[in-house]
């Protein structure tokens, strides 16, 4: 119902590589007030998630929700810190050479899969070759398109040769492409592997019922000694947001992946419940088809950009629990620039309409998901734009139709969020460059192409940040997208849950969690 | 009788054909492609085409439909496009939930509606009747998703008497199983209670004015026997018709109720299949549900003969 859900579903279809990482954060995450008693072993954690899992094979998963389970079954090669920086995990260190085209990855020794077989360079290469084989229809293939060759000089080293420099490659290794399955289990299970996945993570799969519940238990081979603390984790998909929230209040669940925005204030007064609102990775935004109708003219797009009162929309939809957005790089990203913004100004909007030659406005059709929140947002946008003479016709659609129309360019203007990824490249390159796979506005600007390509190849974060900002300024001004708000991450858990930490990528890492 | 049953079963065939044709056309008219659900939108055009070919989705629609029809005639509902599970086994794993939910909802609706209907008819146009009318109006008018959330708020969140959602299979404890079903069953039964009780009231009032009832009274039979034995049984035929038709209505309500209460039944299967454009699962489950409704109606027709021995099927 809430935008969080729209965005979750959006991205589960919009999929992409995913970010993710391992919650192997150690003692410093221990919450205040628990220092006198150390972690307690045992117990079952009940976790509510907002949709059904689709597959548990990281090589086949494209739904966003799958990552909630995968992050705990599979330890990715690299992990993300709470500030979304890439850190060593199963890959302990790496070197980049040959102008950014050769990556040597050094693997941790002594790691075993949950079936007791060793984790090594052969396993990594076996997984990637499987994913790169088009016959297997793996969504991971898009992360690996630049891979020219793979080699294993020794059992603990993988050398990756890329056909072009690609700085975000390390971030890819912290997502599903970095989640390695046991080749023995893959061969043994064949087509049934997605129901019986075997990884290196803190928890292994016990059962995945058709009823929707997923049960995990402690992995006895886990490489971090003494972890995890929990014996069992049970995931229950709850598609109705109010019901998920109620399940936490009644104690049926101990931890839930989202809280409806309208309940965020009341949850604070609930005894025995903790909740945190955090900047996420995604944005709630509008896409404007730049090749068709009145929005082909950039002054008309710009008029919309000025005429939308982001603050009012945030109060209406998010109950004030987030910040207005002006770019694809949210406050949780190192590429965020707080100074990039445009004012809410009816006068400027009217000026732009005059420049476009449409001083009395025009009529456009806005497509959105047929979901309470999105329709509410559509109505609010229509009433704001009516103030400058733009008539908005609303066309609510089911999500698959909305997305198909966007892919086919069969729309003028739509509401389509993006769940976001930790590396800025993953939030911009495919969206903004000419012919990019997510460039539904069909926007094309040689300068933006140049900046974003350079950012892929630039070796340092500081250099990349400048390039992303240069591109972001053009995008804001040209308005192929109009960014409304950064999507917040809001999770909640019972006070008997200890050692839990919320991350901007929304993934619930459970290796450090224990029950009081 | 046997001839009647055979004819009715044969009638299922053209209906099944129409159901398949309509479902197939509707889901194929809707934009979208299961290949995108599987591969993701970043998938290259060539990868999508390859998968389309593998799943046979690149062939002309007529060919796809006839191939599917041929499969179904041979008793094969095909496999899910998404996870390759046989559609029949997906239905079998989901069926117990929906079946239990529907049977309990109908049972509850009858247990409540029949006494209310009889009382309202016997005390027609008194306060008893008015009260039952108000209750029926509420039952028919309240949207079930709203009622579901309200009941959860009262009985799960505030009073903590019942679980707010979820499902426990029967073999893991009958008590727990029923506990999880109380709220969804009440939500589903309420509109049924409303209709059934009003229909029974209407017919029973008519019946109670018939001559043979006066004869029964004149014979000095107890009022109780007059109403229940002579009146009630003869007023049941329209009620049975309504209950039969409600099976279809119920399956519609099940879709929403299962999704609110996270019950893993047929309703959720259908909804997921629509969103994922899993043509095979959708066609198979809609066909199955349509057949279930038709069979329920056949059983209703057979009940007529039992209720009224004057009815003969030839």
mmCIF file of C-alpha atoms in Angstrom, chain A residues 153-432:
data_model
loop_
_atom_site.group_PDB
_atom_site.id
_atom_site.type_symbol
_atom_site.label_atom_id
_atom_site.label_comp_id
_atom_site.label_asym_id
_atom_site.label_seq_id
_atom_site.Cartn_x
_atom_site.Cartn_y
_atom_site.Cartn_z
ATOM 1 C CA UNK A 153 46.188 -19.215 -10.682
ATOM 2 C CA UNK A 154 45.777 -21.037 -7.338
ATOM 3 C CA UNK A 155 42.849 -22.352 -5.251
ATOM 4 C CA UNK A 156 42.499 -19.028 -3.408
ATOM 5 C CA UNK A 157 42.870 -16.548 -6.244
ATOM 6 C CA UNK A 158 40.453 -15.600 -9.021
ATOM 7 C CA UNK A 159 41.637 -13.331 -11.827
ATOM 8 C CA UNK A 160 38.914 -11.499 -13.732
ATOM 9 C CA UNK A 161 39.704 -9.797 -17.052
ATOM 10 C CA UNK A 162 37.174 -7.194 -18.142
ATOM 11 C CA UNK A 163 36.794 -5.866 -21.676
ATOM 12 C CA UNK A 164 36.539 -2.279 -20.315
ATOM 13 C CA UNK A 165 37.268 -0.617 -16.969
ATOM 14 C CA UNK A 166 34.317 -0.872 -14.599
ATOM 15 C CA UNK A 167 34.838 0.610 -11.134
ATOM 16 C CA UNK A 168 31.437 -0.569 -9.775
ATOM 17 C CA UNK A 169 32.572 -4.190 -10.239
ATOM 18 C CA UNK A 170 33.484 -4.471 -6.549
ATOM 19 C CA UNK A 171 30.013 -3.322 -5.574
ATOM 20 C CA UNK A 172 28.569 -6.023 -7.829
ATOM 21 C CA UNK A 173 30.531 -8.588 -5.794
ATOM 22 C CA UNK A 174 28.657 -7.454 -2.681
ATOM 23 C CA UNK A 175 25.363 -8.361 -4.342
ATOM 24 C CA UNK A 176 23.847 -11.564 -5.675
ATOM 25 C CA UNK A 177 26.660 -12.014 -8.219
ATOM 26 C CA UNK A 178 29.026 -12.297 -5.259
ATOM 27 C CA UNK A 179 26.909 -15.016 -3.621
ATOM 28 C CA UNK A 180 28.541 -18.329 -4.421
ATOM 29 C CA UNK A 181 26.730 -21.684 -4.358
ATOM 30 C CA UNK A 182 28.326 -25.043 -3.604
ATOM 31 C CA UNK A 183 29.107 -26.549 -7.044
ATOM 32 C CA UNK A 184 28.626 -30.034 -5.519
ATOM 33 C CA UNK A 185 25.085 -29.150 -4.470
ATOM 34 C CA UNK A 186 24.339 -27.458 -7.806
ATOM 35 C CA UNK A 187 25.345 -30.615 -9.685
ATOM 36 C CA UNK A 188 23.575 -32.948 -7.286
ATOM 37 C CA UNK A 189 20.259 -31.075 -7.158
ATOM 38 C CA UNK A 190 20.138 -29.894 -10.761
ATOM 39 C CA UNK A 191 16.754 -28.280 -11.469
ATOM 40 C CA UNK A 192 15.769 -28.609 -7.802
ATOM 41 C CA UNK A 193 18.717 -26.549 -6.601
ATOM 42 C CA UNK A 194 16.653 -23.352 -6.073
ATOM 43 C CA UNK A 195 14.633 -25.209 -3.407
ATOM 44 C CA UNK A 196 17.746 -26.592 -1.670
ATOM 45 C CA UNK A 197 20.403 -23.897 -1.954
ATOM 46 C CA UNK A 198 23.769 -24.375 -0.254
ATOM 47 C CA UNK A 199 25.929 -21.348 0.493
ATOM 48 C CA UNK A 200 28.531 -20.164 2.973
ATOM 49 C CA UNK A 201 26.324 -17.863 5.053
ATOM 50 C CA UNK A 202 25.460 -18.009 8.755
ATOM 51 C CA UNK A 203 22.178 -19.868 8.185
ATOM 52 C CA UNK A 204 21.211 -22.830 6.023
ATOM 53 C CA UNK A 205 17.829 -23.759 4.596
ATOM 54 C CA UNK A 206 15.790 -26.317 6.547
ATOM 55 C CA UNK A 207 12.551 -26.073 4.623
ATOM 56 C CA UNK A 208 10.737 -23.781 2.294
ATOM 57 C CA UNK A 209 7.057 -24.669 2.396
ATOM 58 C CA UNK A 210 4.681 -23.970 -0.397
ATOM 59 C CA UNK A 211 2.752 -22.291 2.424
ATOM 60 C CA UNK A 212 5.303 -19.531 2.078
ATOM 61 C CA UNK A 213 7.229 -19.938 5.329
ATOM 62 C CA UNK A 214 10.985 -20.245 5.006
ATOM 63 C CA UNK A 215 12.843 -21.916 7.870
ATOM 64 C CA UNK A 216 16.605 -21.517 8.310
ATOM 65 C CA UNK A 217 18.913 -23.015 10.928
ATOM 66 C CA UNK A 218 22.394 -22.241 12.169
ATOM 67 C CA UNK A 219 25.206 -23.258 9.784
ATOM 68 C CA UNK A 220 27.634 -25.440 11.830
ATOM 69 C CA UNK A 221 30.450 -24.771 9.330
ATOM 70 C CA UNK A 222 30.145 -20.976 9.477
ATOM 71 C CA UNK A 223 33.582 -19.434 9.108
ATOM 72 C CA UNK A 224 33.110 -16.744 11.773
ATOM 73 C CA UNK A 225 33.685 -18.698 14.954
ATOM 74 C CA UNK A 226 30.967 -18.333 17.562
ATOM 75 C CA UNK A 227 28.359 -17.048 15.119
ATOM 76 C CA UNK A 228 25.500 -16.963 14.477
ATOM 77 C CA UNK A 229 23.754 -16.836 17.862
ATOM 78 C CA UNK A 230 20.263 -17.849 16.784
ATOM 79 C CA UNK A 231 19.334 -21.501 16.262
ATOM 80 C CA UNK A 232 16.543 -20.828 13.832
ATOM 81 C CA UNK A 233 15.055 -18.099 11.676
ATOM 82 C CA UNK A 234 11.507 -18.312 10.316
ATOM 83 C CA UNK A 235 10.426 -15.909 7.563
ATOM 84 C CA UNK A 236 6.699 -15.292 7.020
ATOM 85 C CA UNK A 237 5.572 -13.342 3.964
ATOM 86 C CA UNK A 238 2.795 -10.871 4.867
ATOM 87 C CA UNK A 239 1.591 -8.918 1.866
ATOM 88 C CA UNK A 240 -0.835 -6.597 3.637
ATOM 89 C CA UNK A 241 1.274 -3.828 5.287
ATOM 90 C CA UNK A 242 -1.108 -3.190 8.197
ATOM 91 C CA UNK A 243 -1.145 -6.903 8.926
ATOM 92 C CA UNK A 244 2.639 -7.033 9.016
ATOM 93 C CA UNK A 245 2.700 -4.207 11.518
ATOM 94 C CA UNK A 246 -0.035 -5.874 13.604
ATOM 95 C CA UNK A 247 1.934 -9.138 13.620
ATOM 96 C CA UNK A 248 4.829 -7.325 15.301
ATOM 97 C CA UNK A 249 2.510 -5.733 17.868
ATOM 98 C CA UNK A 250 0.937 -9.094 18.720
ATOM 99 C CA UNK A 251 4.339 -10.764 19.056
ATOM 100 C CA UNK A 252 3.763 -13.152 16.149
ATOM 101 C CA UNK A 253 6.840 -11.624 14.496
ATOM 102 C CA UNK A 254 9.998 -10.309 16.178
ATOM 103 C CA UNK A 255 11.296 -8.234 13.275
ATOM 104 C CA UNK A 256 9.535 -6.746 10.237
ATOM 105 C CA UNK A 257 11.024 -5.334 7.034
ATOM 106 C CA UNK A 258 8.675 -2.380 6.667
ATOM 107 C CA UNK A 259 6.328 -0.189 8.669
ATOM 108 C CA UNK A 260 3.450 1.694 6.976
ATOM 109 C CA UNK A 261 4.310 5.413 6.925
ATOM 110 C CA UNK A 262 1.132 6.365 8.737
ATOM 111 C CA UNK A 263 2.112 4.135 11.669
ATOM 112 C CA UNK A 264 5.647 5.439 12.118
ATOM 113 C CA UNK A 265 4.682 7.996 14.759
ATOM 114 C CA UNK A 266 2.398 5.687 16.717
ATOM 115 C CA UNK A 267 4.948 2.858 16.760
ATOM 116 C CA UNK A 268 7.253 5.023 18.854
ATOM 117 C CA UNK A 269 4.794 4.942 21.710
ATOM 118 C CA UNK A 270 4.406 1.151 21.589
ATOM 119 C CA UNK A 271 6.089 -0.471 24.577
ATOM 120 C CA UNK A 272 8.627 -3.168 23.740
ATOM 121 C CA UNK A 273 9.020 -2.120 20.083
ATOM 122 C CA UNK A 274 11.996 -0.395 18.440
ATOM 123 C CA UNK A 275 11.810 1.296 15.098
ATOM 124 C CA UNK A 276 14.224 3.279 12.995
ATOM 125 C CA UNK A 277 13.672 5.591 10.046
ATOM 126 C CA UNK A 278 16.729 5.768 7.811
ATOM 127 C CA UNK A 279 17.700 7.169 4.415
ATOM 128 C CA UNK A 280 17.435 4.349 1.923
ATOM 129 C CA UNK A 281 19.031 3.859 -1.465
ATOM 130 C CA UNK A 282 15.981 4.416 -3.628
ATOM 131 C CA UNK A 283 14.070 7.371 -5.001
ATOM 132 C CA UNK A 284 10.406 7.972 -5.675
ATOM 133 C CA UNK A 285 10.360 9.649 -9.039
ATOM 134 C CA UNK A 286 8.476 10.476 -12.198
ATOM 135 C CA UNK A 287 9.654 9.482 -15.659
ATOM 136 C CA UNK A 288 8.931 11.777 -18.600
ATOM 137 C CA UNK A 289 8.988 10.436 -22.131
ATOM 138 C CA UNK A 290 11.327 12.845 -23.948
ATOM 139 C CA UNK A 291 10.437 11.628 -27.426
ATOM 140 C CA UNK A 292 6.699 12.115 -27.499
ATOM 141 C CA UNK A 293 3.976 14.731 -27.037
ATOM 142 C CA UNK A 294 4.292 17.977 -25.067
ATOM 143 C CA UNK A 295 7.011 16.557 -22.801
ATOM 144 C CA UNK A 296 9.363 16.326 -25.762
ATOM 145 C CA UNK A 297 9.928 20.031 -25.122
ATOM 146 C CA UNK A 298 12.298 20.418 -22.218
ATOM 147 C CA UNK A 299 10.708 23.689 -21.066
ATOM 148 C CA UNK A 300 7.472 21.812 -20.463
ATOM 149 C CA UNK A 301 9.313 19.171 -18.411
ATOM 150 C CA UNK A 302 11.064 21.920 -16.529
ATOM 151 C CA UNK A 303 7.711 23.607 -15.796
ATOM 152 C CA UNK A 304 6.565 20.408 -14.076
ATOM 153 C CA UNK A 305 9.801 20.281 -12.126
ATOM 154 C CA UNK A 306 9.155 23.766 -10.702
ATOM 155 C CA UNK A 307 5.430 23.277 -10.175
ATOM 156 C CA UNK A 308 5.704 20.207 -7.961
ATOM 157 C CA UNK A 309 5.688 20.957 -4.260
ATOM 158 C CA UNK A 310 7.896 18.160 -2.987
ATOM 159 C CA UNK A 311 7.442 19.120 0.650
ATOM 160 C CA UNK A 312 3.654 18.829 0.392
ATOM 161 C CA UNK A 313 3.897 15.475 -1.377
ATOM 162 C CA UNK A 314 6.255 14.136 1.283
ATOM 163 C CA UNK A 315 3.869 15.206 4.041
ATOM 164 C CA UNK A 316 0.990 13.544 2.228
ATOM 165 C CA UNK A 317 2.593 10.252 1.199
ATOM 166 C CA UNK A 318 5.473 9.704 3.608
ATOM 167 C CA UNK A 319 3.926 11.544 6.578
ATOM 168 C CA UNK A 320 7.020 13.720 6.527
ATOM 169 C CA UNK A 321 9.439 10.854 7.112
ATOM 170 C CA UNK A 322 11.941 11.642 4.364
ATOM 171 C CA UNK A 323 13.750 14.354 2.398
ATOM 172 C CA UNK A 324 12.879 15.893 -0.979
ATOM 173 C CA UNK A 325 14.919 14.429 -3.833
ATOM 174 C CA UNK A 326 16.690 16.253 -6.635
ATOM 175 C CA UNK A 327 18.990 13.524 -7.957
ATOM 176 C CA UNK A 328 19.525 9.770 -8.214
ATOM 177 C CA UNK A 329 22.114 9.839 -5.420
ATOM 178 C CA UNK A 330 20.419 9.678 -2.008
ATOM 179 C CA UNK A 331 21.814 11.039 1.271
ATOM 180 C CA UNK A 332 23.047 7.522 2.128
ATOM 181 C CA UNK A 333 25.417 7.623 -0.861
ATOM 182 C CA UNK A 334 28.882 9.172 -0.986
ATOM 183 C CA UNK A 335 27.840 10.786 -4.263
ATOM 184 C CA UNK A 336 25.033 12.799 -2.571
ATOM 185 C CA UNK A 337 25.184 16.546 -3.036
ATOM 186 C CA UNK A 338 22.966 18.436 -0.558
ATOM 187 C CA UNK A 339 23.338 21.687 -2.496
ATOM 188 C CA UNK A 340 21.732 20.392 -5.646
ATOM 189 C CA UNK A 341 18.113 21.551 -5.686
ATOM 190 C CA UNK A 342 15.537 23.624 -7.494
ATOM 191 C CA UNK A 343 12.907 25.793 -5.830
ATOM 192 C CA UNK A 344 9.159 25.215 -5.777
ATOM 193 C CA UNK A 345 7.983 28.142 -7.866
ATOM 194 C CA UNK A 346 4.727 28.648 -9.716
ATOM 195 C CA UNK A 347 6.175 31.782 -11.339
ATOM 196 C CA UNK A 348 9.171 29.901 -12.749
ATOM 197 C CA UNK A 349 6.891 27.114 -13.948
ATOM 198 C CA UNK A 350 4.727 29.613 -15.834
ATOM 199 C CA UNK A 351 7.835 31.223 -17.296
ATOM 200 C CA UNK A 352 8.957 27.839 -18.622
ATOM 201 C CA UNK A 353 5.539 27.216 -20.166
ATOM 202 C CA UNK A 354 5.798 30.544 -21.967
ATOM 203 C CA UNK A 355 9.266 29.643 -23.251
ATOM 204 C CA UNK A 356 7.847 26.339 -24.482
ATOM 205 C CA UNK A 357 5.172 28.200 -26.429
ATOM 206 C CA UNK A 358 2.390 26.653 -24.335
ATOM 207 C CA UNK A 359 1.583 29.601 -21.989
ATOM 208 C CA UNK A 360 -1.811 28.141 -21.135
ATOM 209 C CA UNK A 361 -0.449 24.705 -20.352
ATOM 210 C CA UNK A 362 -1.157 21.358 -21.993
ATOM 211 C CA UNK A 363 -2.692 17.965 -21.284
ATOM 212 C CA UNK A 364 -0.704 14.839 -20.380
ATOM 213 C CA UNK A 365 -1.567 11.350 -19.187
ATOM 214 C CA UNK A 366 0.138 10.129 -16.031
ATOM 215 C CA UNK A 367 0.448 6.356 -15.625
ATOM 216 C CA UNK A 368 0.888 4.838 -12.193
ATOM 217 C CA UNK A 369 0.372 1.627 -10.301
ATOM 218 C CA UNK A 370 -3.232 1.003 -9.211
ATOM 219 C CA UNK A 371 -2.228 1.147 -5.607
ATOM 220 C CA UNK A 372 -3.690 3.506 -2.994
ATOM 221 C CA UNK A 373 -0.467 5.406 -2.400
ATOM 222 C CA UNK A 374 0.505 5.842 -6.018
ATOM 223 C CA UNK A 375 -2.974 6.927 -7.006
ATOM 224 C CA UNK A 376 -3.019 9.386 -4.128
ATOM 225 C CA UNK A 377 0.313 10.755 -5.305
ATOM 226 C CA UNK A 378 -1.008 10.977 -8.870
ATOM 227 C CA UNK A 379 -4.016 12.973 -7.711
ATOM 228 C CA UNK A 380 -1.832 15.315 -5.676
ATOM 229 C CA UNK A 381 0.478 15.887 -8.668
ATOM 230 C CA UNK A 382 -2.522 16.532 -10.911
ATOM 231 C CA UNK A 383 -3.883 19.161 -8.541
ATOM 232 C CA UNK A 384 -0.482 20.874 -8.239
ATOM 233 C CA UNK A 385 0.019 20.995 -11.981
ATOM 234 C CA UNK A 386 -3.511 22.295 -12.505
ATOM 235 C CA UNK A 387 -2.323 25.497 -10.764
ATOM 236 C CA UNK A 388 -0.104 26.297 -13.764
ATOM 237 C CA UNK A 389 -2.629 25.141 -16.352
ATOM 238 C CA UNK A 390 -1.294 21.635 -16.993
ATOM 239 C CA UNK A 391 -4.131 19.110 -17.121
ATOM 240 C CA UNK A 392 -3.121 15.645 -15.925
ATOM 241 C CA UNK A 393 -5.219 12.608 -16.826
ATOM 242 C CA UNK A 394 -4.626 9.719 -14.475
ATOM 243 C CA UNK A 395 -4.259 6.177 -15.765
ATOM 244 C CA UNK A 396 -3.823 3.585 -12.986
ATOM 245 C CA UNK A 397 -2.453 0.246 -14.229
ATOM 246 C CA UNK A 398 -1.324 -3.035 -12.750
ATOM 247 C CA UNK A 399 2.410 -3.049 -12.184
ATOM 248 C CA UNK A 400 3.383 -5.387 -15.000
ATOM 249 C CA UNK A 401 1.444 -3.296 -17.525
ATOM 250 C CA UNK A 402 2.937 -0.071 -16.162
ATOM 251 C CA UNK A 403 6.427 -1.474 -16.514
ATOM 252 C CA UNK A 404 5.831 -2.953 -19.969
ATOM 253 C CA UNK A 405 4.519 0.415 -21.171
ATOM 254 C CA UNK A 406 7.634 2.083 -19.770
ATOM 255 C CA UNK A 407 9.952 -0.425 -21.472
ATOM 256 C CA UNK A 408 8.084 -0.016 -24.768
ATOM 257 C CA UNK A 409 7.990 3.789 -24.535
ATOM 258 C CA UNK A 410 4.202 3.565 -24.536
ATOM 259 C CA UNK A 411 3.605 6.401 -22.060
ATOM 260 C CA UNK A 412 3.916 10.176 -21.625
ATOM 261 C CA UNK A 413 4.592 10.485 -17.958
ATOM 262 C CA UNK A 414 4.645 7.900 -15.140
ATOM 263 C CA UNK A 415 5.363 7.230 -11.488
ATOM 264 C CA UNK A 416 7.980 4.512 -11.291
ATOM 265 C CA UNK A 417 10.352 4.318 -8.386
ATOM 266 C CA UNK A 418 13.763 2.750 -8.203
ATOM 267 C CA UNK A 419 14.829 0.751 -5.176
ATOM 268 C CA UNK A 420 18.431 1.923 -5.524
ATOM 269 C CA UNK A 421 21.799 0.258 -5.302
ATOM 270 C CA UNK A 422 24.885 1.156 -3.241
ATOM 271 C CA UNK A 423 27.107 2.221 -6.135
ATOM 272 C CA UNK A 424 26.049 5.480 -7.848
ATOM 273 C CA UNK A 425 26.741 3.869 -11.236
ATOM 274 C CA UNK A 426 23.974 1.377 -10.537
ATOM 275 C CA UNK A 427 21.529 4.249 -9.991
ATOM 276 C CA UNK A 428 22.475 6.287 -13.041
ATOM 277 C CA UNK A 429 24.318 4.629 -15.915
ATOM 278 C CA UNK A 430 21.519 2.399 -17.234
ATOM 279 C CA UNK A 431 18.980 5.181 -16.566
ATOM 280 C CA UNK A 432 20.641 8.243 -18.061
#
